[in-house]
Amino acid sequence: MKKLSIIFVLLTLVLTACSAPAEEPKEEITQITVLTSPDYPPYESIDATGKYVGFDIELMEAIAEIMGVEVVWKEQSFDGIIAGLQAGQGDMAISGMNVNEERKLSVDFSDIYKAGEALYTAVVLTEKGYTTIADLSGLKIGVQTGTVQESAMNALKDKYGFTVDSRASFLTIIEDIKLGRLDALVIDFENATQYSIANPELGTFKIEDADLDQDGGTAIALPKGSEWTEKVNAALAQLKEDGTLAELDAKWFNE
Amino acid sequence: MKVNFGAIVEYIPYLLGGILVTLEIAIAAALLGSLLALIFSLLSRKKGILQSAIKVFIDFFRGTPLLFQLAFFHFGIPQITGIIPTPYISALVVFSLNSSAYLAEILRAGIESIDKGQIEAAHALGVKSWDISFSIIIPQALRNVLPAIMNEFITLVKETSVVSMISLTDIMRRQQIVSAATYRFFEPLLVIGIIYLVMNIVLSNIGKILERKLKYD
């Protein structure tokens, strides 16, 4: 009996230790937790010291400054961001995320801070000579899970007769294109250009199809019904007005 | 193949920083998991409800993928209960419970390998059951299953590589982030491969030393 009671005391200890931090009071209003997946330059990446840098990072800091709060960055891989917001793991997320109807079912979006130009650009081996989406017929196309490019390519695959391979990270897709296991990666124009610069054997072309909704745009995602949405929009409007947004855009996208 | 370490050299300290995250989870889970496993293996020696409950627990944690358990605990449970665990707590709980399920089976095998005659003899000599468990059975059982336990610990270190899913920046996730920042894939991958290998070689050598110390002769 003595043995049993000791075991129960230990078990209780372990269980309380596990559940205690969950009972902490919610963060004070002086801080907001922002989720980001820092593997998407120039929107967000890290520098050599591990510090977050990029367009989204500076924009978020500017928004937070206007709202009078401090940003607590929380790293979250892109495919877990919406789940993270729904599970209350962050107050909002900025991660180069494009607004689309499917996502709107699960999260709210702020106003768009970067227009959705050239959302669909293909990265291919230059030597293959592909230049239009019709050339991709019968080929294998890689996309990142949970991206707008993924749903767009799935919608077009029957029309053009290609197959879609969804991966957690487009890094592995780039490697597979170089090795010949995949034929193309579909990604936004900015990233496509960066990949073709870093890998001279790769080229890009813009995907054009009447069914593609090119007008999306990049916005901050918030949990459904978040009280922050209005404040974020007000701050965004101010940054648009005073030219800060245009400055940041020019700084990170060389436009 | 064109390999260029120049591009990633300055990111190596960042990659090495992942060791702390990985070890923190692995060590805490190994300790907590061992403690739970010991409790489970002792409790399940007697038939009854407790034994069946532990069997269900072990079946669950051995029968579902670790990634599922992690996602279920971190993203699923908060939506039902409203309790929001931090990523570290989620990782700690899931890895501890998961490895306790495996370790409990290892320990059970170890305990069953002890000759019943020893226990009967101890009873006959009037040794208390607490002492029979902790001074006679467990020390011998542990020695017999030490290689299997070290195996489980090494597996644990490697399995922590799935925590990037719940926003912990461990070694494996850092490789992805550095690859993205430098647009280079192979070089950071090679670096983290070496990091894991060195960590586990150290761990398995500790196991060998322990084994030697615990030998009879």
XYZ file of C-alpha atoms in Angstrom:
472
model
C 0.000 0.000 0.000
C 2.866 2.309 0.891
C 4.352 1.670 -2.511
C 1.107 2.525 -4.236
C 0.651 5.798 -2.375
C 4.169 6.944 -3.225
C 3.536 6.163 -6.855
C 0.335 8.163 -6.807
C 2.077 11.148 -5.221
C 4.708 10.989 -7.991
C 2.081 10.727 -10.707
C 0.189 13.712 -9.326
C 3.420 15.706 -9.217
C 4.184 14.879 -12.823
C 0.687 15.771 -13.941
C 0.615 19.099 -12.108
C 4.041 19.949 -13.475
C 2.687 19.339 -16.960
C -0.463 21.366 -16.646
C 0.740 24.272 -14.512
C 2.067 26.595 -17.282
C -1.219 26.334 -19.149
C -2.947 28.094 -16.287
C -0.775 31.185 -16.553
C -2.792 34.343 -17.071
C -2.944 35.619 -20.658
C -0.111 37.896 -21.699
C -0.522 41.474 -20.695
C -1.654 43.824 -23.370
C 1.854 45.289 -23.698
C 2.922 42.344 -25.843
C 1.571 40.476 -28.816
C 2.727 37.058 -29.952
C 3.246 36.950 -33.695
C 3.781 33.709 -35.610
C 6.089 33.632 -38.609
C 7.912 31.033 -40.667
C 11.317 32.621 -41.266
C 12.162 30.616 -44.373
C 10.709 32.934 -47.008
C 13.096 35.737 -47.966
C 12.693 38.627 -48.574
C 9.477 38.493 -46.510
C 11.108 36.806 -43.520
C 14.359 34.971 -42.958
C 17.208 35.062 -40.477
C 20.594 36.752 -40.559
C 23.790 35.031 -39.420
C 23.078 35.801 -35.759
C 19.681 34.116 -35.937
C 17.814 37.435 -35.814
C 14.654 37.726 -37.895
C 14.957 40.075 -40.864
C 12.746 40.937 -43.814
C 9.885 43.012 -45.131
C 7.239 41.401 -42.904
C 9.417 41.663 -39.817
C 9.995 45.410 -40.189
C 6.388 46.029 -41.150
C 5.094 44.157 -38.108
C 7.452 46.051 -35.808
C 6.181 49.328 -37.272
C 2.553 48.280 -36.800
C 3.228 47.206 -33.222
C 4.910 50.517 -32.492
C 1.793 52.391 -33.591
C -0.398 50.089 -31.508
C 1.908 50.659 -28.543
C 2.788 47.020 -27.993
C 5.900 44.921 -28.227
C 6.211 42.012 -30.666
C 7.129 38.621 -29.286
C 8.144 36.589 -32.333
C 7.264 32.920 -32.384
C 8.672 30.675 -35.044
C 6.120 28.366 -36.638
C 6.532 26.386 -39.869
C 4.181 27.741 -42.535
C 1.886 24.716 -42.751
C 1.170 25.004 -39.013
C 0.406 28.718 -38.881
C -3.357 28.543 -39.333
C -3.623 25.621 -36.922
C -1.482 27.622 -34.495
C -3.776 30.639 -34.678
C -6.848 28.471 -34.193
C -5.255 26.787 -31.194
C -4.513 30.187 -29.639
C -0.743 29.849 -30.006
C -0.395 33.426 -31.268
C -2.292 36.715 -31.508
C -1.613 37.032 -35.227
C 0.681 35.764 -37.976
C 2.670 37.585 -40.640
C 4.347 35.220 -43.042
C 3.943 36.431 -46.594
C 0.508 34.854 -46.447
C -1.813 35.383 -49.399
C -5.479 36.047 -48.808
C -7.788 33.426 -50.297
C -11.296 32.159 -49.754
C -10.304 28.805 -48.236
C -8.171 30.445 -45.592
C -10.875 32.971 -44.785
C -12.970 30.075 -43.500
C -10.432 29.488 -40.726
C -8.876 32.881 -39.985
C -9.534 36.597 -40.421
C -7.245 38.783 -42.513
C -6.077 42.353 -42.102
C -6.182 44.703 -45.078
C -3.760 43.742 -47.834
C -0.293 45.254 -47.380
C 1.285 43.965 -50.563
C -0.647 43.542 -53.776
C -0.690 40.068 -55.235
C 1.293 40.546 -58.383
C 2.698 37.533 -60.129
C 1.656 35.026 -57.533
C 2.189 32.175 -59.934
C 5.657 31.835 -61.360
C 7.202 28.535 -62.379
C 10.818 27.625 -61.627
C 12.212 25.111 -64.121
C 15.532 23.863 -65.482
C 16.544 26.385 -68.156
C 17.854 23.660 -70.480
C 14.350 22.143 -70.782
C 13.064 25.259 -72.539
C 9.605 25.395 -70.935
C 7.985 28.816 -71.281
C 4.219 28.424 -70.766
C 1.922 26.405 -68.551
C 0.925 24.321 -71.600
C 4.526 23.051 -71.765
C 4.043 21.457 -68.342
C 1.517 18.944 -69.678
C 2.316 15.437 -68.465
C 4.980 16.700 -66.067
C 5.337 16.745 -62.277
C 4.910 20.052 -60.489
C 5.970 20.731 -56.916
C 4.149 23.121 -54.580
C 4.337 23.899 -50.883
C 1.551 22.517 -48.694
C -0.992 25.095 -47.600
C 0.016 27.757 -50.147
C -2.298 29.478 -52.636
C -0.106 28.044 -55.374
C -1.005 24.560 -54.178
C -4.755 25.075 -54.481
C -4.382 26.908 -57.812
C -2.294 24.113 -59.349
C -4.693 21.461 -58.070
C -7.510 23.353 -59.770
C -5.606 23.456 -63.065
C -4.064 19.992 -63.124
C -6.819 18.292 -65.122
C -7.000 21.081 -67.670
C -3.279 20.856 -68.462
C -2.681 17.228 -67.527
C 0.144 17.636 -65.016
C 0.473 16.053 -61.587
C 0.921 18.037 -58.372
C 3.338 17.016 -55.635
C 2.726 18.877 -52.337
C 5.688 19.197 -49.993
C 6.094 20.760 -46.556
C 8.971 22.910 -47.829
C 9.817 24.179 -51.295
C 13.507 23.746 -50.539
C 13.227 20.041 -51.254
C 11.305 20.815 -54.442
C 14.171 22.964 -55.758
C 16.624 20.130 -55.048
C 14.374 17.632 -56.829
C 14.101 19.847 -59.892
C 17.883 20.012 -60.087
C 18.016 16.207 -59.757
C 15.238 15.661 -62.298
C 12.684 14.075 -59.946
C 10.313 17.019 -60.413
C 9.909 19.314 -63.398
C 8.718 22.615 -61.963
C 8.047 24.549 -58.788
C 5.212 27.064 -58.674
C 5.834 29.939 -56.311
C 5.488 33.735 -56.234
C 7.602 35.875 -58.550
C 9.955 37.270 -55.849
C 11.058 33.882 -54.589
C 11.207 32.379 -58.063
C 13.639 35.117 -59.100
C 15.813 34.607 -56.010
C 16.033 30.867 -56.649
C 17.028 31.351 -60.264
C 19.750 33.801 -59.189
C 21.133 31.432 -56.539
C 20.955 28.450 -58.890
C 22.168 29.434 -62.375
C 20.771 26.271 -63.971
C 17.210 27.378 -63.104
C 14.963 29.714 -65.076
C 11.489 31.102 -64.524
C 8.318 31.906 -66.442
C 5.022 33.408 -65.455
C 2.000 31.130 -65.347
C -0.968 32.625 -67.133
C -4.442 31.205 -67.232
C -7.840 32.881 -67.305
C -8.986 30.844 -64.292
C -6.179 32.070 -62.044
C -7.155 34.678 -59.520
C -4.132 36.961 -59.667
C -5.571 39.687 -57.498
C -5.134 38.184 -54.015
C -2.517 39.919 -51.977
C -0.498 39.496 -48.817
C -2.043 40.204 -45.415
C -1.708 39.522 -41.718
C -3.738 36.554 -40.470
C -5.612 36.717 -37.167
C -7.788 34.274 -35.263
C -11.504 34.529 -36.154
C -13.113 37.498 -34.423
C -9.838 38.855 -33.062
C -10.046 42.238 -31.387
C -6.700 43.132 -32.967
C -7.941 43.213 -36.563
C -9.278 46.756 -36.374
C -6.182 48.129 -34.659
C -3.886 46.440 -37.171
C -5.872 47.904 -40.062
C -5.744 51.382 -38.539
C -1.967 51.091 -38.132
C -1.599 49.789 -41.697
C -3.615 52.728 -43.024
C -1.337 55.128 -41.171
C 1.789 53.446 -42.578
C 0.361 53.632 -46.083
C -0.435 57.293 -45.617
C 2.947 58.417 -44.273
C 4.874 56.471 -46.923
C 6.541 53.985 -44.558
C 4.954 51.029 -46.328
C 6.235 52.163 -49.732
C 9.702 52.705 -48.239
C 9.821 49.194 -46.788
C 8.564 47.759 -50.050
C 11.313 49.535 -52.000
C 13.942 48.459 -49.467
C 13.137 44.720 -49.630
C 11.851 44.238 -53.154
C 14.085 46.654 -55.115
C 11.164 48.126 -56.943
C 28.394 18.651 -57.517
C 29.051 22.255 -56.664
C 29.511 22.524 -52.924
C 30.193 25.902 -51.377
C 30.552 26.089 -47.623
C 31.560 29.746 -47.824
C 27.923 30.737 -48.100
C 26.854 29.030 -44.898
C 29.919 29.309 -42.643
C 28.536 32.332 -40.813
C 25.328 30.391 -40.076
C 27.087 27.483 -38.344
C 26.755 28.996 -34.824
C 23.022 29.329 -35.459
C 22.839 25.666 -36.499
C 24.829 24.641 -33.409
C 22.341 26.586 -31.268
C 19.800 23.911 -32.147
C 21.736 21.396 -30.035
C 20.439 23.096 -26.881
C 16.816 22.874 -28.012
C 17.204 19.238 -29.033
C 19.075 18.163 -25.892
C 16.750 20.070 -23.588
C 13.762 18.100 -24.846
C 15.593 14.783 -25.178
C 17.140 14.847 -21.696
C 13.990 16.031 -19.922
C 11.889 13.472 -21.774
C 14.393 10.695 -21.069
C 14.337 11.418 -17.317
C 10.588 11.887 -17.011
C 9.940 8.991 -19.393
C 12.202 6.645 -17.397
C 10.475 7.553 -14.155
C 7.039 6.922 -15.647
C 8.241 3.722 -17.294
C 9.534 2.420 -13.979
C 6.191 3.152 -12.343
C 4.266 1.529 -15.191
C 6.413 -1.580 -15.286
C 6.080 -2.094 -11.521
C 2.348 -1.441 -11.506
C 1.684 -3.798 -14.382
C 3.258 -6.737 -12.568
C -0.052 -7.312 -10.774
C -3.166 -8.197 -12.747
C -6.081 -5.782 -12.523
C -7.589 -2.568 -13.864
C -4.302 -0.730 -13.536
C -2.538 -3.300 -15.679
C -5.189 -3.026 -18.410
C -5.094 0.778 -18.299
C -1.325 0.769 -18.713
C -1.643 -1.672 -21.585
C -4.082 0.669 -23.368
C -1.725 3.592 -22.742
C 1.265 1.710 -24.150
C -0.728 0.509 -27.151
C -1.756 4.078 -27.944
C 1.724 5.540 -27.774
C 3.354 2.674 -29.647
C 0.541 2.367 -32.136
C 0.295 5.935 -33.449
C 2.985 8.041 -35.147
C 4.872 10.464 -32.959
C 4.030 13.305 -35.329
C 0.337 12.548 -34.847
C 0.680 12.553 -31.064
C 2.501 15.863 -31.156
C -0.023 17.535 -33.468
C -2.926 16.082 -31.503
C -1.643 17.363 -28.190
C -0.424 20.754 -29.393
C -3.136 21.784 -31.869
C -6.015 19.382 -31.201
C -6.432 19.324 -27.428
C -6.435 23.152 -27.028
C -9.434 23.360 -29.355
C -11.402 20.974 -27.145
C -10.229 22.000 -23.684
C -9.181 25.625 -24.126
C -5.940 24.885 -22.283
C -3.043 26.148 -24.375
C 0.274 24.429 -23.689
C 3.506 26.129 -24.707
C 5.448 24.343 -27.470
C 8.043 23.228 -24.938
C 5.431 21.719 -22.619
C 3.745 19.937 -25.532
C 7.053 18.473 -26.664
C 7.999 17.470 -23.132
C 4.674 15.772 -22.397
C 4.436 13.919 -25.708
C 8.060 12.780 -25.811
C 7.994 11.719 -22.144
C 4.811 9.704 -22.532
C 5.936 8.249 -25.842
C 9.302 7.107 -24.593
C 7.807 5.880 -21.310
C 5.628 3.510 -23.359
C 8.678 1.995 -25.048
C 10.805 2.014 -21.914
C 8.037 0.364 -19.869
C 8.059 -2.570 -22.263
C 11.836 -2.771 -22.117
C 11.782 -2.712 -18.310
C 9.006 -5.286 -18.167
C 11.142 -7.625 -20.233
C 14.034 -6.934 -17.869
C 11.967 -7.618 -14.771
C 10.575 -10.831 -16.225
C 14.091 -12.007 -16.965
C 14.854 -12.189 -13.234
C 14.630 -15.718 -11.889
C 11.456 -16.196 -9.805
C 13.554 -18.250 -7.393
C 15.336 -15.102 -6.236
C 12.062 -13.448 -5.273
C 10.813 -16.568 -3.491
C 14.095 -16.847 -1.618
C 13.907 -13.192 -0.576
C 10.351 -13.662 0.673
C 11.430 -16.737 2.605
C 14.181 -14.693 4.245
C 11.638 -12.041 5.239
C 12.842 -9.261 2.915
C 10.206 -6.504 2.520
C 8.555 -6.279 -0.896
C 9.808 -2.699 -1.354
C 13.374 -3.987 -0.903
C 12.714 -6.921 -3.194
C 11.653 -4.485 -5.931
C 14.298 -1.835 -5.516
C 17.307 -3.746 -4.191
C 16.966 -7.100 -5.911
C 14.846 -7.000 -9.033
C 15.358 -3.536 -10.518
C 19.179 -3.324 -10.313
C 19.527 -6.639 -12.112
C 16.761 -5.878 -14.580
C 18.323 -2.533 -15.439
C 21.678 -4.089 -16.118
C 20.135 -6.670 -18.415
C 18.246 -4.142 -20.503
C 20.750 -1.270 -20.485
C 21.675 -1.686 -24.181
C 17.996 -1.544 -25.122
C 17.503 1.562 -22.970
C 20.442 3.330 -24.615
C 18.917 2.425 -27.964
C 15.693 4.129 -26.932
C 17.571 7.260 -25.794
C 19.421 7.513 -29.103
C 16.128 7.108 -30.944
C 14.667 9.841 -28.745
C 17.411 12.307 -29.682
C 16.778 11.677 -33.366
C 12.995 11.715 -33.075
C 13.003 15.214 -31.593
C 13.596 16.367 -35.172
C 9.812 16.510 -35.676
C 9.271 19.363 -33.195
C 9.558 22.027 -35.882
C 5.885 21.314 -36.457
C 5.006 22.880 -33.111
C 7.228 25.935 -33.530
C 10.347 24.772 -31.747
C 13.496 25.726 -33.607
C 15.566 22.577 -33.208
C 18.549 21.460 -35.303
C 16.500 20.094 -38.191
C 14.288 23.203 -38.438
C 17.362 25.434 -38.343
C 18.695 23.624 -41.398
C 15.503 24.546 -43.272
C 15.719 28.166 -42.171
C 19.393 28.469 -43.100
C 18.734 26.787 -46.444
C 16.036 29.367 -47.091
C 18.252 32.281 -46.088
C 21.186 31.140 -48.224
C 19.286 29.333 -51.008
C 21.639 26.389 -50.415
C 20.386 22.982 -49.401
C 23.204 20.470 -49.238
C 25.729 22.293 -47.051
C 23.545 22.998 -43.989
C 22.150 19.455 -44.271
C 25.648 17.998 -44.061
C 26.454 20.137 -41.030
C 23.398 19.017 -39.063
C 24.027 15.383 -40.020
C 27.437 15.659 -38.369
C 25.890 17.341 -35.309
C 23.386 14.492 -34.773
C 26.052 11.860 -35.373
C 28.486 13.347 -32.861
C 25.762 13.729 -30.215
C 24.692 10.113 -30.546
C 28.235 8.726 -30.627
C 28.843 10.491 -27.303
C 25.593 9.076 -25.956
C 26.365 5.522 -27.015
C 29.827 5.758 -25.474
C 28.273 6.812 -22.178
C 26.099 3.704 -22.491
C 29.154 1.493 -23.047
C 30.901 2.931 -19.987
C 27.785 2.349 -17.852
C 27.521 -1.205 -19.115
C 31.120 -1.912 -18.148
C 30.620 -0.421 -14.677
C 27.524 -2.497 -14.016
C 29.094 -5.821 -15.027
C 29.504 -8.488 -12.309
C 33.061 -9.484 -13.076
